Short mmCIF file of N, CA and C in Angstrom, two decimals:
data_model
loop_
_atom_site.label_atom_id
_atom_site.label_comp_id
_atom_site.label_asym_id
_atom_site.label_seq_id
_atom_site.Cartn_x
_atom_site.Cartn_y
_atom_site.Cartn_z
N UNK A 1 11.92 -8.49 15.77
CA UNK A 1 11.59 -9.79 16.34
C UNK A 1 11.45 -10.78 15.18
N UNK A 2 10.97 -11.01 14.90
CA UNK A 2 9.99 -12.75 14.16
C UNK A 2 9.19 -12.22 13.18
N UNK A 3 9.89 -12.33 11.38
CA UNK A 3 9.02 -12.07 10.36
C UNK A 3 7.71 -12.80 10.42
N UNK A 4 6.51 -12.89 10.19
CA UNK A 4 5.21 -13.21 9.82
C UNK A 4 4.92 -13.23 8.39
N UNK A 5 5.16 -14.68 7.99
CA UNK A 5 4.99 -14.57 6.18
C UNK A 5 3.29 -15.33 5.90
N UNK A 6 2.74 -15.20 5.37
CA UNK A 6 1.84 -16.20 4.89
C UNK A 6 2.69 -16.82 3.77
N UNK A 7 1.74 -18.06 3.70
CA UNK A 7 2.36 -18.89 2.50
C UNK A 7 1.74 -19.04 1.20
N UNK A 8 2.12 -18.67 0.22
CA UNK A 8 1.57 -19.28 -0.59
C UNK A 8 0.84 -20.97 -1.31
N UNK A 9 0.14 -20.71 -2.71
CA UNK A 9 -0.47 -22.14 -2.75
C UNK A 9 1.04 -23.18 -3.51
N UNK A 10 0.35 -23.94 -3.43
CA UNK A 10 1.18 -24.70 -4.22
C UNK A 10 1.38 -24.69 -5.58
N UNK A 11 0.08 -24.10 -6.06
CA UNK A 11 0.57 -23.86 -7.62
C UNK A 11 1.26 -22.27 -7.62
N UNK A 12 1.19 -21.81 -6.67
CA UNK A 12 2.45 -20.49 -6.98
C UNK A 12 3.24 -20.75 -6.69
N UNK A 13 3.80 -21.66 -6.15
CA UNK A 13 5.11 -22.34 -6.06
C UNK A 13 6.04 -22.52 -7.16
N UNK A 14 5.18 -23.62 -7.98
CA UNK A 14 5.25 -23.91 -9.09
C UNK A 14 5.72 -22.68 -9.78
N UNK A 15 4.73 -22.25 -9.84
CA UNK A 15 4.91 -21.20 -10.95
C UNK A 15 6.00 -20.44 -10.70
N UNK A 16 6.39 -20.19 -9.43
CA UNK A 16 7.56 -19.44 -9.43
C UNK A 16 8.63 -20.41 -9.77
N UNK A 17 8.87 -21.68 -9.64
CA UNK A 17 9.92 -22.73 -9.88
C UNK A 17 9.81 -22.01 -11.74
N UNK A 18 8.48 -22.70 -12.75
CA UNK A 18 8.95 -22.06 -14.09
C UNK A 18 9.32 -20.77 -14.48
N UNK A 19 8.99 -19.51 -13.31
CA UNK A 19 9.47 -18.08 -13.96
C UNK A 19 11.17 -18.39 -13.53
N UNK A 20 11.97 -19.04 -12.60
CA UNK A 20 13.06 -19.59 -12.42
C UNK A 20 13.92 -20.06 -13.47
N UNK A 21 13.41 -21.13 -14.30
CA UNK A 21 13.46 -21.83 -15.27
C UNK A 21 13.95 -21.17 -16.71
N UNK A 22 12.04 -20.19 -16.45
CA UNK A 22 13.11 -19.00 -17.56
C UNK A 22 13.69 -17.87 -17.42
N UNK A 23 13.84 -17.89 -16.50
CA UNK A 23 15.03 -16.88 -16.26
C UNK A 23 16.61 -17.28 -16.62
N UNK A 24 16.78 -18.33 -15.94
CA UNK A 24 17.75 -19.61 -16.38
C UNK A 24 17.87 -19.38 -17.86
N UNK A 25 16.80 -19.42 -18.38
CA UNK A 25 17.17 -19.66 -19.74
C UNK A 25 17.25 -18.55 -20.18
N UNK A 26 17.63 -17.45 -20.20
CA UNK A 26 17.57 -16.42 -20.37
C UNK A 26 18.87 -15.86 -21.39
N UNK A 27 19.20 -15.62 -22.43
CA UNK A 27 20.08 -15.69 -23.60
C UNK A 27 21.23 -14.58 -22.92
N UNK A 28 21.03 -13.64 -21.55
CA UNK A 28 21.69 -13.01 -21.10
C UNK A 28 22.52 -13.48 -19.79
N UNK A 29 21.57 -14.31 -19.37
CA UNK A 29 22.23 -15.28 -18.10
C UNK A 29 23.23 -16.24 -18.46
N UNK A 30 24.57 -16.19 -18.14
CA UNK A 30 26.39 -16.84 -18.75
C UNK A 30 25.06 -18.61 -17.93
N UNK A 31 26.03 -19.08 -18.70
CA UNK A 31 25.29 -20.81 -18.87
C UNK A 31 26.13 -21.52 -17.70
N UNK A 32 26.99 -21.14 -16.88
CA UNK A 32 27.59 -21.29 -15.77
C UNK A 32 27.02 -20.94 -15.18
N UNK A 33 26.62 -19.58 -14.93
CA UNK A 33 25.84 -19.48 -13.74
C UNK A 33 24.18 -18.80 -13.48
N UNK A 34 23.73 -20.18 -13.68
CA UNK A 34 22.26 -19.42 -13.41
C UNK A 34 21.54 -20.07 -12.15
N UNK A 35 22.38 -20.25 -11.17
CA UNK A 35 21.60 -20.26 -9.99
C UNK A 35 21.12 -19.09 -9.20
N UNK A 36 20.27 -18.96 -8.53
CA UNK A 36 19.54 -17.37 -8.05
C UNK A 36 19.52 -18.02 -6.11
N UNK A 37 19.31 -17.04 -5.94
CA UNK A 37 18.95 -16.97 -4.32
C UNK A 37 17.42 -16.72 -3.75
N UNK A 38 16.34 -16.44 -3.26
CA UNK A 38 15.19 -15.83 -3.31
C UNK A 38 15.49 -16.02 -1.57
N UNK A 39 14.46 -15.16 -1.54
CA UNK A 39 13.66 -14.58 -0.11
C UNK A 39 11.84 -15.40 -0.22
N UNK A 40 11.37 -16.10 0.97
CA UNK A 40 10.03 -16.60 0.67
C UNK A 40 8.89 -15.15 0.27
N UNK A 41 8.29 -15.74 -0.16
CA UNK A 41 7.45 -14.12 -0.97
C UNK A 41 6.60 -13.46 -0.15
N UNK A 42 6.12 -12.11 -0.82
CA UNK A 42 5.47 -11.32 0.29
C UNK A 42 4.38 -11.33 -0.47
N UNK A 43 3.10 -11.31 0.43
CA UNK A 43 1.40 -10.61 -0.13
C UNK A 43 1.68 -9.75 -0.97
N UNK A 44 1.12 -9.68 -1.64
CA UNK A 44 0.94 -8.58 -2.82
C UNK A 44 -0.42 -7.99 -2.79
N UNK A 45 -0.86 -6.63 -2.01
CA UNK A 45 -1.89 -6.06 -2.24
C UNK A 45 -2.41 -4.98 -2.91
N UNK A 46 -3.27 -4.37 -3.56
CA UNK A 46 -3.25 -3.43 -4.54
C UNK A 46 -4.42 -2.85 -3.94
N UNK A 47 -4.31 -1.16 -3.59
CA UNK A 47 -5.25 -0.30 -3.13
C UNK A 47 -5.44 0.71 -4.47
N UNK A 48 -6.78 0.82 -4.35
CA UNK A 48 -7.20 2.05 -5.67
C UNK A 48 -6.76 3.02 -5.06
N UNK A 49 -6.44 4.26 -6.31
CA UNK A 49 -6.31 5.64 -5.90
C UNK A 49 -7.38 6.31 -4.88
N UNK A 50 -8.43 5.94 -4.96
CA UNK A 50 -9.71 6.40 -4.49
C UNK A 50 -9.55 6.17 -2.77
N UNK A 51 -9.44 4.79 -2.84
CA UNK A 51 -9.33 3.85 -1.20
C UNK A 51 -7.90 4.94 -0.59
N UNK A 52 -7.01 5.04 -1.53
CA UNK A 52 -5.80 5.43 -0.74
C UNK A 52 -5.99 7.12 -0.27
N UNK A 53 -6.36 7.94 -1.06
CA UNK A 53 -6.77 9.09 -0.84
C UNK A 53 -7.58 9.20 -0.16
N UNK A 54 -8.58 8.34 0.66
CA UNK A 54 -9.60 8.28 1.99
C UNK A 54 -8.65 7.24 2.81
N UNK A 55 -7.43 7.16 2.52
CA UNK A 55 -6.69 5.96 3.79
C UNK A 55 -7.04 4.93 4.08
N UNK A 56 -8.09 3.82 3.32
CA UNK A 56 -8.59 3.02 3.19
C UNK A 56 -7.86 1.95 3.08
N UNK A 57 -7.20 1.66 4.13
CA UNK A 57 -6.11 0.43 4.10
C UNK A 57 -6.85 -0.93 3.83
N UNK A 58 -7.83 -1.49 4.68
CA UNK A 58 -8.93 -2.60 4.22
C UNK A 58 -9.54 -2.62 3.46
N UNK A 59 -9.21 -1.75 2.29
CA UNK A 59 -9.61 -1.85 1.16
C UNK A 59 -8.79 -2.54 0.14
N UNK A 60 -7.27 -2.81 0.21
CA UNK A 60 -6.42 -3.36 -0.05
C UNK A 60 -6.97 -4.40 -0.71
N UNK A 61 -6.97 -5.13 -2.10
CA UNK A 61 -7.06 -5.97 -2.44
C UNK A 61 -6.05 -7.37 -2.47
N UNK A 62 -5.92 -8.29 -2.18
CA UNK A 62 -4.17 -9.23 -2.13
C UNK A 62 -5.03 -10.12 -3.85
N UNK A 63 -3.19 -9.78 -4.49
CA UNK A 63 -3.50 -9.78 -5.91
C UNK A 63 -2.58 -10.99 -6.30
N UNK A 64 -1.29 -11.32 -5.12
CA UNK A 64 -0.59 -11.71 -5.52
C UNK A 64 0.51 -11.75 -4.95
N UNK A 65 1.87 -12.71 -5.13
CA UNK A 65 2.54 -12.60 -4.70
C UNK A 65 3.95 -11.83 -5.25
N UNK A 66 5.01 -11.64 -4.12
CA UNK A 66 6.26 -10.95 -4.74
C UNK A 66 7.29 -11.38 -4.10
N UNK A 67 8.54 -12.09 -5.03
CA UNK A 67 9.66 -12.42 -4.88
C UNK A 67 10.49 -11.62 -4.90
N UNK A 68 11.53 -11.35 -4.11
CA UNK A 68 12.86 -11.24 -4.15
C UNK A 68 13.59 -11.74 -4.46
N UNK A 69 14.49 -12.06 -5.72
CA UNK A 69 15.64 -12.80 -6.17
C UNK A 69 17.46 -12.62 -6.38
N UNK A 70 17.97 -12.86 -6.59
CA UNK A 70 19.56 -12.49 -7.02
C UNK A 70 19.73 -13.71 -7.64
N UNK A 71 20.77 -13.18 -9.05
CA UNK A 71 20.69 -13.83 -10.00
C UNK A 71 22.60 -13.26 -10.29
N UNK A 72 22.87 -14.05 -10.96
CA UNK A 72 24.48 -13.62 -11.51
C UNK A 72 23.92 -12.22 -12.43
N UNK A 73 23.10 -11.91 -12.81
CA UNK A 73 22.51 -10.06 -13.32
C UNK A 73 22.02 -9.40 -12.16
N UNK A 74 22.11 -9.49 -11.25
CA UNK A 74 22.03 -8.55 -10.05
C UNK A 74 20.21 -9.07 -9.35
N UNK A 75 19.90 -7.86 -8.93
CA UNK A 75 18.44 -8.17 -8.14
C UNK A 75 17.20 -8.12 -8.73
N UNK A 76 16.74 -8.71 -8.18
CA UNK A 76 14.92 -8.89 -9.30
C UNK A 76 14.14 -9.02 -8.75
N UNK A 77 12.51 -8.39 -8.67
CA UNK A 77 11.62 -8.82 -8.03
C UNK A 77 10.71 -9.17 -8.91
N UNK A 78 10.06 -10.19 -8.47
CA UNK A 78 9.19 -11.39 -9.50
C UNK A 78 8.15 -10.78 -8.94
N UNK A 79 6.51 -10.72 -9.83
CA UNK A 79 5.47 -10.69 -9.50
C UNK A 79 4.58 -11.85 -9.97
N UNK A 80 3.85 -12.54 -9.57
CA UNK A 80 3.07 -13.32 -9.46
C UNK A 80 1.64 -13.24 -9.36
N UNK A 81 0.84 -13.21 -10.37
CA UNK A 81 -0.61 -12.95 -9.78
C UNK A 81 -1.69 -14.73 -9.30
N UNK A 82 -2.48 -14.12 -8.81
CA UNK A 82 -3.24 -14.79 -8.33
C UNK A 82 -4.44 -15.12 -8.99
N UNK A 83 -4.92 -14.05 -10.45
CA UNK A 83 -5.74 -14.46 -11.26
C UNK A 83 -5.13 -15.38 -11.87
N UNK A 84 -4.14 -15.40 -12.57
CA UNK A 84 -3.91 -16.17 -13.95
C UNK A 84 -2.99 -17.13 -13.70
N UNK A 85 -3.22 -18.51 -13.33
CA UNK A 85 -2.38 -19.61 -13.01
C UNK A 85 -1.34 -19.57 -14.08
N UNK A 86 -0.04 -20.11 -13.14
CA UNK A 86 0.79 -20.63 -14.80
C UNK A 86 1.73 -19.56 -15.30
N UNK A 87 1.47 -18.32 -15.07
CA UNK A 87 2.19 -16.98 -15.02
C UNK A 87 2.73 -16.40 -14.29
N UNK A 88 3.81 -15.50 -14.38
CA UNK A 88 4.23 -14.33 -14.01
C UNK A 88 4.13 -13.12 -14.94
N UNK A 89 3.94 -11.90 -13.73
CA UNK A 89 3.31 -10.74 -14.68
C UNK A 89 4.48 -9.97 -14.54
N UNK A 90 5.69 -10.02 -13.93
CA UNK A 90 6.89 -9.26 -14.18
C UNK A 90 7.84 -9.73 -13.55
N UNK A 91 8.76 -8.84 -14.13
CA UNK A 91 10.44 -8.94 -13.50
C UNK A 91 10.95 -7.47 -13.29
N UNK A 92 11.09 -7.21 -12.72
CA UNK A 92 11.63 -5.96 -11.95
C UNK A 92 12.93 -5.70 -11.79
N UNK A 93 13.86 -5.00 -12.52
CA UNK A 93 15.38 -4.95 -12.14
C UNK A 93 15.90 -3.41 -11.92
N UNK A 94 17.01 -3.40 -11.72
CA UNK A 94 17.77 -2.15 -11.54
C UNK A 94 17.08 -0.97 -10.19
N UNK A 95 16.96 -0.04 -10.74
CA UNK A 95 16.74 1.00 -9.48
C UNK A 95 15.82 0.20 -8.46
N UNK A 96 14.47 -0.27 -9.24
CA UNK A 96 13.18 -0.14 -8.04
C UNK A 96 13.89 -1.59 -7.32
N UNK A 97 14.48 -2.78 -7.84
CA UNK A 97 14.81 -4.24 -7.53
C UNK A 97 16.36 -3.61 -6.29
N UNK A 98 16.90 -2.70 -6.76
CA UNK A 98 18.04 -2.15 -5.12
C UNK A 98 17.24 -1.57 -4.11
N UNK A 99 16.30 -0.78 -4.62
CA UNK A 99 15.55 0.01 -3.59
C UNK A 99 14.42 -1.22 -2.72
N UNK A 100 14.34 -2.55 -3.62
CA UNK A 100 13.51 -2.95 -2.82
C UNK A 100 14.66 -4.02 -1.47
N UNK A 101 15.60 -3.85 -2.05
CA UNK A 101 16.55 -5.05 -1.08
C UNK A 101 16.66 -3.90 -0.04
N UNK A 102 16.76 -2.71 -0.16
CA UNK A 102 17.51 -1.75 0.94
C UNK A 102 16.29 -1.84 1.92
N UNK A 103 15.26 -1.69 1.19
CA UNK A 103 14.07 -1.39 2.21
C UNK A 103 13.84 -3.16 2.92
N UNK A 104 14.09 -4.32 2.29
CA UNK A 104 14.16 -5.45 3.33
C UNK A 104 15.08 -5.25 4.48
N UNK A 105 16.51 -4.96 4.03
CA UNK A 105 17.43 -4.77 4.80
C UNK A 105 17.18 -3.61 6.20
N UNK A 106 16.05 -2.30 5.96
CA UNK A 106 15.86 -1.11 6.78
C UNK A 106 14.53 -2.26 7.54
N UNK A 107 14.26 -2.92 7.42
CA UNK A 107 13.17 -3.57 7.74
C UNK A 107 13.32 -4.11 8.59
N UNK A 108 14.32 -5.58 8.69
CA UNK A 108 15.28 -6.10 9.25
C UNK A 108 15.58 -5.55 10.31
N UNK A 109 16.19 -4.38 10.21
CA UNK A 109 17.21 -3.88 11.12
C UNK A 109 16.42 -2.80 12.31
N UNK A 110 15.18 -2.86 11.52
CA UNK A 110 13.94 -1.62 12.62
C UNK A 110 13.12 -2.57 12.85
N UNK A 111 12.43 -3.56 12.28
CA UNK A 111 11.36 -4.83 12.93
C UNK A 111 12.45 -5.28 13.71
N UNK A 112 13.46 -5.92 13.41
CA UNK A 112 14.07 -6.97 14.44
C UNK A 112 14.39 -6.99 15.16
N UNK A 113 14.76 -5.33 16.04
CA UNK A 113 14.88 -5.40 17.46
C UNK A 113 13.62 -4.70 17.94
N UNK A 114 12.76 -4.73 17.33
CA UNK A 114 11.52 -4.91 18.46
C UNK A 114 11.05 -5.67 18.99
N UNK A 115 10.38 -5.80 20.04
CA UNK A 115 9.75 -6.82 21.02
C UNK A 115 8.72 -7.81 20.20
N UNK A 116 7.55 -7.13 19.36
CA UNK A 116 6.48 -7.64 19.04
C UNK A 116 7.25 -8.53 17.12
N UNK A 117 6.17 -9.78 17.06
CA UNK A 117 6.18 -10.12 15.60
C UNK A 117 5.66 -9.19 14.56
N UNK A 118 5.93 -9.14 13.57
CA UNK A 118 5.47 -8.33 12.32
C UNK A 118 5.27 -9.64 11.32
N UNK A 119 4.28 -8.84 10.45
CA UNK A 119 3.79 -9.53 9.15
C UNK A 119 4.16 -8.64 7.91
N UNK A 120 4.84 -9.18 7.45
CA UNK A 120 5.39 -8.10 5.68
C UNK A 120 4.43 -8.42 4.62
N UNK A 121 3.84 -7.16 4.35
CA UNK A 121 3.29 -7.53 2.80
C UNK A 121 3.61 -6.01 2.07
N UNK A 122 3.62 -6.72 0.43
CA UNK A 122 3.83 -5.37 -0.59
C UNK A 122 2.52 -4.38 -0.49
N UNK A 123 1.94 -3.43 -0.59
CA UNK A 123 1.05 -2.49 -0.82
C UNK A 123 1.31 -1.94 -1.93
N UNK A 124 0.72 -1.81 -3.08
CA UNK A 124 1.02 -1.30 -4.25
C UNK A 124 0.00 -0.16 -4.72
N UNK A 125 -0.07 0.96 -5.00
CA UNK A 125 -1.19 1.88 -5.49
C UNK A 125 -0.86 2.50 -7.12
N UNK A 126 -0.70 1.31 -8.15
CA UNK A 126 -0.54 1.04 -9.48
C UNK A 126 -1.04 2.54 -10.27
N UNK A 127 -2.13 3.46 -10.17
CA UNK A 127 -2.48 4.01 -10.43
C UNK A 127 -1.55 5.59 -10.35
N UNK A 128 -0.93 5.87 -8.86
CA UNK A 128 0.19 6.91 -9.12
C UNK A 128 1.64 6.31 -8.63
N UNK A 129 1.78 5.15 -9.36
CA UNK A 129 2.94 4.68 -8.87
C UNK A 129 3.67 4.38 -7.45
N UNK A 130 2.75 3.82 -6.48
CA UNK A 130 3.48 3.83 -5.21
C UNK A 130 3.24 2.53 -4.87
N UNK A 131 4.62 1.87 -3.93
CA UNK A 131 4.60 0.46 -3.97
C UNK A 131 5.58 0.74 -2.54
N UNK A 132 4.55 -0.20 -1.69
CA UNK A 132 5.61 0.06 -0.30
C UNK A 132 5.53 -1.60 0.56
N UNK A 133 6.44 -1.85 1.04
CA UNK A 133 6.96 -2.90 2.01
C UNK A 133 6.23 -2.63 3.06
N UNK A 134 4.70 -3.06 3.94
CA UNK A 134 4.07 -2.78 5.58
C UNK A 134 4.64 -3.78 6.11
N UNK A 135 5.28 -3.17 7.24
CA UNK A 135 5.27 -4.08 8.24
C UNK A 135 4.39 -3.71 9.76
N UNK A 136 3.68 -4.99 9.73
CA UNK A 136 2.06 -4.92 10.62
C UNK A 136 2.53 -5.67 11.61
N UNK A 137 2.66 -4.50 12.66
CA UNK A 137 2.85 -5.49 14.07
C UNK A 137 1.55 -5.08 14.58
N UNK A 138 1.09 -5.58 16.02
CA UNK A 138 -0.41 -5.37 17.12
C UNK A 138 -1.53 -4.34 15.77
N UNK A 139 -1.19 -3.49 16.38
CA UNK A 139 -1.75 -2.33 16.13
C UNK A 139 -1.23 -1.15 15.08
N UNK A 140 0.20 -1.45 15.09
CA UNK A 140 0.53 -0.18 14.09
C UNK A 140 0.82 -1.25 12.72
N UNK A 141 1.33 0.30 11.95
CA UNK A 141 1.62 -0.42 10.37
C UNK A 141 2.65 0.87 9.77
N UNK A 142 3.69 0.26 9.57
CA UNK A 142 4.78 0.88 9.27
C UNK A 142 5.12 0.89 7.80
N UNK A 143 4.83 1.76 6.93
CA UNK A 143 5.50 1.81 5.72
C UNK A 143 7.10 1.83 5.26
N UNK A 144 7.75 1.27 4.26
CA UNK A 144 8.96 1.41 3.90
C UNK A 144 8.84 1.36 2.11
N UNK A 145 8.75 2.89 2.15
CA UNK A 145 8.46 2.97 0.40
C UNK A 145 9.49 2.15 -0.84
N UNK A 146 9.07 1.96 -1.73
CA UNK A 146 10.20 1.58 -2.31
C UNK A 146 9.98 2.81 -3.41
N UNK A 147 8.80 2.81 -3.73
CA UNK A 147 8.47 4.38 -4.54
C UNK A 147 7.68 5.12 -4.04
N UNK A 148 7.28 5.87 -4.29
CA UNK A 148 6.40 7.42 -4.32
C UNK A 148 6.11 8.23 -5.14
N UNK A 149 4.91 8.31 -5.91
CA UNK A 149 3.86 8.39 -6.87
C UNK A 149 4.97 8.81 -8.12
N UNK A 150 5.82 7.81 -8.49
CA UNK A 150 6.48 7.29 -9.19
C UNK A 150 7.90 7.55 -9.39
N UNK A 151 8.81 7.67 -7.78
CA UNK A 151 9.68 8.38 -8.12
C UNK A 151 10.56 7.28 -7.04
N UNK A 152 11.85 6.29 -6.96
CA UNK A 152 12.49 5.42 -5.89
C UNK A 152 12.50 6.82 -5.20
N UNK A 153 12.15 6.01 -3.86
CA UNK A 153 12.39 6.91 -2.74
C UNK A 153 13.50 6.30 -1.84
N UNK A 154 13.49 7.42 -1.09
CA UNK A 154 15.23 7.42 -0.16
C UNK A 154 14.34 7.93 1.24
N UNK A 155 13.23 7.42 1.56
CA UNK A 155 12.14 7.64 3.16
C UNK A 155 12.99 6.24 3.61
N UNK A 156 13.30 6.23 4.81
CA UNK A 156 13.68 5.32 5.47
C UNK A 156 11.68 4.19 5.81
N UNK A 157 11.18 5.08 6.83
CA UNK A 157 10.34 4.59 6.93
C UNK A 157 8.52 5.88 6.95
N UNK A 158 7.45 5.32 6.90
CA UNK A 158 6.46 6.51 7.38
C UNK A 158 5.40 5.32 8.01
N UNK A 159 4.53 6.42 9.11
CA UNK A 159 3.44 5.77 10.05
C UNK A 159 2.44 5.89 8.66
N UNK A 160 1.26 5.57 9.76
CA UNK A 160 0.40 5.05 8.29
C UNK A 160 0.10 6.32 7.62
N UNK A 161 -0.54 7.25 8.99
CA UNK A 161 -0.62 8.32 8.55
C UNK A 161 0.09 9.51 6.94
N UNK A 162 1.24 9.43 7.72
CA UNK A 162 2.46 10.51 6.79
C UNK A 162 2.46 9.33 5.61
N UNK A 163 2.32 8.12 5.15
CA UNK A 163 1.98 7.36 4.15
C UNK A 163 0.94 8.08 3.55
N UNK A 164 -0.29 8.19 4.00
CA UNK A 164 -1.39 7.97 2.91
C UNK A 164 -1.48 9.60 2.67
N UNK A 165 -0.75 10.16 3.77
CA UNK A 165 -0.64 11.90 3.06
C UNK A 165 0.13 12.45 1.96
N UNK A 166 0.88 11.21 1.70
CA UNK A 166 2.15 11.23 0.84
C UNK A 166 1.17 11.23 -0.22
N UNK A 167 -0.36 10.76 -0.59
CA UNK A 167 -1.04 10.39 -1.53
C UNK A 167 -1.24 11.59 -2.54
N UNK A 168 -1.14 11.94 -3.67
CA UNK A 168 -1.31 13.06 -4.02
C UNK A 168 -2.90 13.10 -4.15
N UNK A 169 -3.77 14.67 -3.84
CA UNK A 169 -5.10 14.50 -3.69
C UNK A 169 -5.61 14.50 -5.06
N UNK A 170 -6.62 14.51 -5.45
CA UNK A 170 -7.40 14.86 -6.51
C UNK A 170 -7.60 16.48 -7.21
N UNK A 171 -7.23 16.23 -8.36
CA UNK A 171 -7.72 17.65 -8.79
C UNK A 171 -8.75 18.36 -8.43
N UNK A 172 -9.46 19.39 -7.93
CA UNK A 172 -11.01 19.68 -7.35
C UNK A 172 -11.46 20.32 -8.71
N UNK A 173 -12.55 19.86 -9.50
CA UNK A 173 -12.99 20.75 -10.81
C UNK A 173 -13.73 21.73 -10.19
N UNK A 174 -13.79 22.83 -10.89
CA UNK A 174 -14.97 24.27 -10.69
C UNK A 174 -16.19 23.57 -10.18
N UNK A 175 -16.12 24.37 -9.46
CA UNK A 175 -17.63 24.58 -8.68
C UNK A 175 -19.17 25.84 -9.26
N UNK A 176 -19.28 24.97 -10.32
CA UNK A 176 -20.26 25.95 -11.15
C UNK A 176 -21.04 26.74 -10.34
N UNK A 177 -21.72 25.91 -9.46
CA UNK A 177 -23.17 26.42 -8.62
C UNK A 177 -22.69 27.23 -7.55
N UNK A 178 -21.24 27.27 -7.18
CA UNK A 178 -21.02 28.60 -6.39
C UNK A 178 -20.65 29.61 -7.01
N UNK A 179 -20.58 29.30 -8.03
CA UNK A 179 -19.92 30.53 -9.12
C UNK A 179 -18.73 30.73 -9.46
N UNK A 180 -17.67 29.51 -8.92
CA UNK A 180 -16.22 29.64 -8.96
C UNK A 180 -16.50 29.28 -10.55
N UNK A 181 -15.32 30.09 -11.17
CA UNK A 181 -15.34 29.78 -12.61
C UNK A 181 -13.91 29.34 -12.66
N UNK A 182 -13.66 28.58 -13.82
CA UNK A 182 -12.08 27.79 -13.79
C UNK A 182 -11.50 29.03 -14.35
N UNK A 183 -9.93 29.25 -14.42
CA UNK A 183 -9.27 30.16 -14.78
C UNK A 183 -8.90 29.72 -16.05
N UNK A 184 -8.42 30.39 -16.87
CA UNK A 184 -8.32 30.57 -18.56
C UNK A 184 -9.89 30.32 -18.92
N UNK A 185 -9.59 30.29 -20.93
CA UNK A 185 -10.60 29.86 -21.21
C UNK A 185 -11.26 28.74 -20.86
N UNK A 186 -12.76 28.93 -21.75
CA UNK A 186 -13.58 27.92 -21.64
C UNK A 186 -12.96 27.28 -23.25
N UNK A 187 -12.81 26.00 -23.15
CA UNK A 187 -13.50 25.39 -24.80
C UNK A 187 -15.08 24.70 -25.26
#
């Protein structure tokens, strides 16, 4: 049906107009052609390892925003934070910047013939590498990975569930006071 974007401020606007600028200027970009294309940007939210391993989706922090671009050097995704006016904190190319167009495109093509609106934002869990595209219609929330605890993934899509199981758990240390002792030595 009907993407659901929030908008950004006006000074991330901006700011994305100068990460534009230098990109443009970029000693690799041919001086003919540095016009780009973009997609309007998505939320950028960042869940701790901790929140994600208890499935703690409202724990999600929004950090920032994320562009989609094409450039005469192929695809790019811009990051934008929300602390530090005036900046961008990356550029993103090659594997994860295809994997993230495929997963707009799988997005597209599974949100858009559904009945209900969806809202897209990035989910990012920085800590074991996982960064996924939600799309939040009523009640559900549909993942479309672009990685998995640091590896491009080829998941079309996962419920929230089979998402946050994807989480790898925590090491469990010995349990002194039951008497489990760790295997090998001690140092």
């Amino acid at each position: 049906m009907t993407i659901s974007l929030q908008v950004p401020s006006e000074a991330t606007s901006e700011t994305f107009s100068r990460a534009m600028e230098a990109l443009g200027a970029h000693p690799d970009q041919p001086r003919n052609q540095r016009a780009f294309r973009y997609l309007p940007p998505f939320r950028k939210l960042v869940l701790s390892r901790i929140a994600a391993q208890r499935a703690e989706l409202a724990a999600a922090t929004p950090v920032g925003w994320q562009y989609f671009i094409s450039d005469s050097l192929g695809a790019a995704v811009i990051d934008l934070s929300d602390k530090i006016l005036d900046t961008f904190s990356s550029v993103r190319r090659g594997a994860f910047a295809e994997r993230y167009e495929n997963v707009l495109k799988s997005i597209e093509a599974d949100r858009g013939a559904a009945a209900a609106n969806y809202r897209a934002e990035v989910l990012e869990i920085p800590q074991i590498g996982t960064c996924a595209v939600m799309a939040r219609e009523s009640y559900d929330v549909w993942f479309y990975p672009i990685c998995l605890n640091g590896k491009i993934s080829e998941l079309s899509f996962l419920s929230e569930h089979e998402f946050f199981a994807s989480v790898p758990k925590p090491q469990r240390s010995p349990d002194h006071e039951s008497g489990n002792e760790p295997s090998g030595p001690v140092i």
